Amino acid sequence: MPRVTRTRTIPAPLGEVWALVSDPYSLPRWWPRTARVESVDLKPGGRRSQWTKVLQTAEGRGVRADFRCLSSAEGERYVWEQQLEGTPFERHLRSSRVEVALHGGEGATTEVNLSSEQKLRGLSRLGSPMMRGGQGKILDEALDGIERALGGAE
């Protein structure tokens, strides 16, 4: 699977960054094109939690996408995948996964590492280089969103 990774030091304590990135309700505050989150089913510790993101298209339409948390280690890692079976996304993707890794820095900073892995299906595989570029842009925007949400960027 092609993996795209972006890393940035965020001027916020680890606990604040963790609270933001591990809460599906907070996704509209920092994840690009997320208009709102619905149908959240939170599980203790985060693992197996599920939610629906309503993504805003360039034309202003809402597109629903379902996700579930695969792995969660408090203050360290939060991993989610898109549930593709039976959705229009299934025609193009075999899998889609995002990992957020956190490392406490000196003082009140946190190193945030965002990784995205997408495995394309069929002829969609021909667009793999474009997909990687698009995923990199989304991860950069997500890091910008984390900084904005935590007051580190104006």
CSV table of C-alpha atoms in Angstrom, one decimal:
chain,number,residue,atom,x,y,z
A,1,MET,CA,0.0,0.0,0.0
A,2,PRO,CA,1.4,3.4,-0.8
A,3,ARG,CA,1.9,5.3,2.4
A,4,VAL,CA,1.9,9.1,2.6
A,5,THR,CA,3.3,10.7,5.8
A,6,ARG,CA,3.5,14.2,7.1
A,7,THR,CA,5.1,15.4,10.4
A,8,ARG,CA,4.8,18.7,12.3
A,9,THR,CA,5.6,20.0,15.7
A,10,ILE,CA,2.4,21.5,17.1
A,11,PRO,CA,2.7,24.2,19.8
A,12,ALA,CA,0.4,22.5,22.3
A,13,PRO,CA,0.8,20.0,25.1
A,14,LEU,CA,0.4,16.3,24.3
A,15,GLY,CA,-2.8,16.0,26.3
A,16,GLU,CA,-4.6,18.7,24.4
A,17,VAL,CA,-3.5,17.3,21.0
A,18,TRP,CA,-4.6,13.8,22.1
A,19,ALA,CA,-8.0,15.0,23.2
A,20,LEU,CA,-8.6,16.6,19.8
A,21,VAL,CA,-7.4,13.8,17.5
A,22,SER,CA,-8.9,10.9,19.5
A,23,ASP,CA,-12.4,12.4,19.6
A,24,PRO,CA,-14.5,11.8,16.4
A,25,TYR,CA,-16.8,14.7,17.4
A,26,SER,CA,-13.7,17.0,16.9
A,27,LEU,CA,-13.0,16.0,13.3
A,28,PRO,CA,-14.9,19.0,11.8
A,29,ARG,CA,-12.5,21.3,13.8
A,30,TRP,CA,-9.4,19.9,12.1
A,31,TRP,CA,-9.9,17.2,9.4
A,32,PRO,CA,-10.3,18.8,5.8
A,33,ARG,CA,-13.7,18.9,4.2
A,34,THR,CA,-15.5,17.4,7.2
A,35,ALA,CA,-18.8,19.3,7.6
A,36,ARG,CA,-20.0,17.2,10.6
A,37,VAL,CA,-19.8,13.9,12.3
A,38,GLU,CA,-22.9,11.7,13.0
A,39,SER,CA,-23.8,8.3,14.5
A,40,VAL,CA,-20.8,8.2,16.8
A,41,ASP,CA,-20.6,5.0,18.8
A,42,LEU,CA,-17.7,5.5,21.3
A,43,LYS,CA,-16.1,2.6,23.0
A,44,PRO,CA,-13.9,2.7,26.2
A,45,GLY,CA,-10.4,3.5,25.1
A,46,GLY,CA,-11.5,4.4,21.6
A,47,ARG,CA,-10.8,1.1,19.9
A,48,ARG,CA,-13.8,-0.2,17.9
A,49,SER,CA,-15.5,3.2,18.1
A,50,GLN,CA,-17.4,4.0,14.9
A,51,TRP,CA,-18.7,7.2,13.3
A,52,THR,CA,-19.9,8.7,10.1
A,53,LYS,CA,-18.2,11.8,8.6
A,54,VAL,CA,-20.2,14.0,6.3
A,55,LEU,CA,-17.7,15.3,3.8
A,56,GLN,CA,-18.3,18.6,1.9
A,57,THR,CA,-17.6,18.3,-1.8
A,58,ALA,CA,-16.3,21.2,-3.9
A,59,GLU,CA,-19.9,21.6,-5.3
A,60,GLY,CA,-21.2,21.9,-1.7
A,61,ARG,CA,-22.9,18.5,-1.5
A,62,GLY,CA,-22.5,16.3,1.5
A,63,VAL,CA,-21.0,12.8,1.1
A,64,ARG,CA,-21.3,10.3,3.9
A,65,ALA,CA,-18.4,8.0,4.8
A,66,ASP,CA,-18.3,5.5,7.7
A,67,PHE,CA,-15.2,4.9,9.8
A,68,ARG,CA,-14.0,2.8,12.7
A,69,CYS,CA,-11.1,3.0,15.1
A,70,LEU,CA,-8.7,0.1,14.6
A,71,SER,CA,-6.2,0.9,17.3
A,72,SER,CA,-5.9,3.4,20.1
A,73,ALA,CA,-3.1,3.9,22.7
A,74,GLU,CA,-3.8,7.0,24.8
A,75,GLY,CA,-1.4,9.8,24.1
A,76,GLU,CA,0.5,7.8,21.5
A,77,ARG,CA,-1.5,6.5,18.5
A,78,TYR,CA,-5.0,6.6,17.0
A,79,VAL,CA,-5.7,4.6,13.9
A,80,TRP,CA,-8.9,4.6,11.9
A,81,GLU,CA,-10.1,3.0,8.6
A,82,GLN,CA,-12.9,3.8,6.2
A,83,GLN,CA,-15.6,1.1,6.0
A,84,LEU,CA,-15.9,0.6,2.2
A,85,GLU,CA,-18.1,-2.5,1.7
A,86,GLY,CA,-21.4,-1.6,0.0
A,87,THR,CA,-20.4,2.1,-0.6
A,88,PRO,CA,-19.6,4.0,-3.8
A,89,PHE,CA,-16.0,4.3,-2.5
A,90,GLU,CA,-15.7,0.5,-2.8
A,91,ARG,CA,-15.4,0.8,-6.6
A,92,HIS,CA,-12.1,2.7,-6.3
A,93,LEU,CA,-10.6,1.6,-3.0
A,94,ARG,CA,-9.7,-1.7,-1.5
A,95,SER,CA,-8.8,0.0,1.8
A,96,SER,CA,-8.2,3.4,3.3
A,97,ARG,CA,-6.5,4.0,6.7
A,98,VAL,CA,-5.2,6.9,8.7
A,99,GLU,CA,-2.8,6.8,11.6
A,100,VAL,CA,-2.1,9.6,14.0
A,101,ALA,CA,1.1,9.2,16.1
A,102,LEU,CA,2.0,11.6,18.8
A,103,HIS,CA,5.3,12.2,20.6
A,104,GLY,CA,5.6,14.7,23.5
A,105,GLY,CA,8.2,17.4,22.8
A,106,GLU,CA,10.0,19.7,25.1
A,107,GLY,CA,7.8,22.1,26.9
A,108,ALA,CA,4.4,22.5,25.5
A,109,THR,CA,4.9,21.0,22.1
A,110,THR,CA,3.8,17.8,20.5
A,111,GLU,CA,5.2,16.1,17.4
A,112,VAL,CA,2.3,14.9,15.3
A,113,ASN,CA,2.9,12.3,12.6
A,114,LEU,CA,-0.1,11.7,10.2
A,115,SER,CA,0.1,8.8,7.8
A,116,SER,CA,-2.4,7.7,5.2
A,117,GLU,CA,-2.5,4.4,3.4
A,118,GLN,CA,-4.9,3.7,0.5
A,119,LYS,CA,-5.0,0.6,-1.6
A,120,LEU,CA,-6.7,1.3,-5.0
A,121,ARG,CA,-8.9,-1.1,-6.9
A,122,GLY,CA,-8.9,-2.0,-10.6
A,123,LEU,CA,-8.2,0.8,-13.1
A,124,SER,CA,-8.1,3.3,-10.2
A,125,ARG,CA,-4.6,2.0,-9.5
A,126,LEU,CA,-3.4,4.0,-12.6
A,127,GLY,CA,-4.2,7.2,-10.6
A,128,SER,CA,-1.9,6.1,-7.7
A,129,PRO,CA,0.7,9.0,-8.1
A,130,MET,CA,-2.1,11.6,-8.2
A,131,MET,CA,-3.8,9.9,-5.2
A,132,ARG,CA,-0.6,10.1,-3.2
A,133,GLY,CA,-0.3,13.8,-4.0
A,134,GLY,CA,-3.9,14.4,-3.0
A,135,GLN,CA,-3.4,12.5,0.3
A,136,GLY,CA,-0.3,14.6,1.1
A,137,LYS,CA,-2.3,17.8,0.6
A,138,ILE,CA,-5.1,16.5,2.9
A,139,LEU,CA,-2.5,15.6,5.6
A,140,ASP,CA,-0.9,19.0,5.3
A,141,GLU,CA,-4.4,20.6,5.7
A,142,ALA,CA,-5.1,18.4,8.7
A,143,LEU,CA,-1.9,19.5,10.4
A,144,ASP,CA,-2.9,23.1,9.7
A,145,GLY,CA,-6.3,22.3,11.2
A,146,ILE,CA,-4.8,20.9,14.3
A,147,GLU,CA,-2.8,24.0,14.8
A,148,ARG,CA,-5.8,26.3,14.2
A,149,ALA,CA,-8.0,24.2,16.5
A,150,LEU,CA,-5.5,24.4,19.3
A,151,GLY,CA,-4.7,28.1,18.9
A,152,GLY,CA,-1.2,27.7,17.4
A,153,ALA,CA,-1.9,29.3,14.0
A,154,GLU,CA,-3.9,32.3,13.0
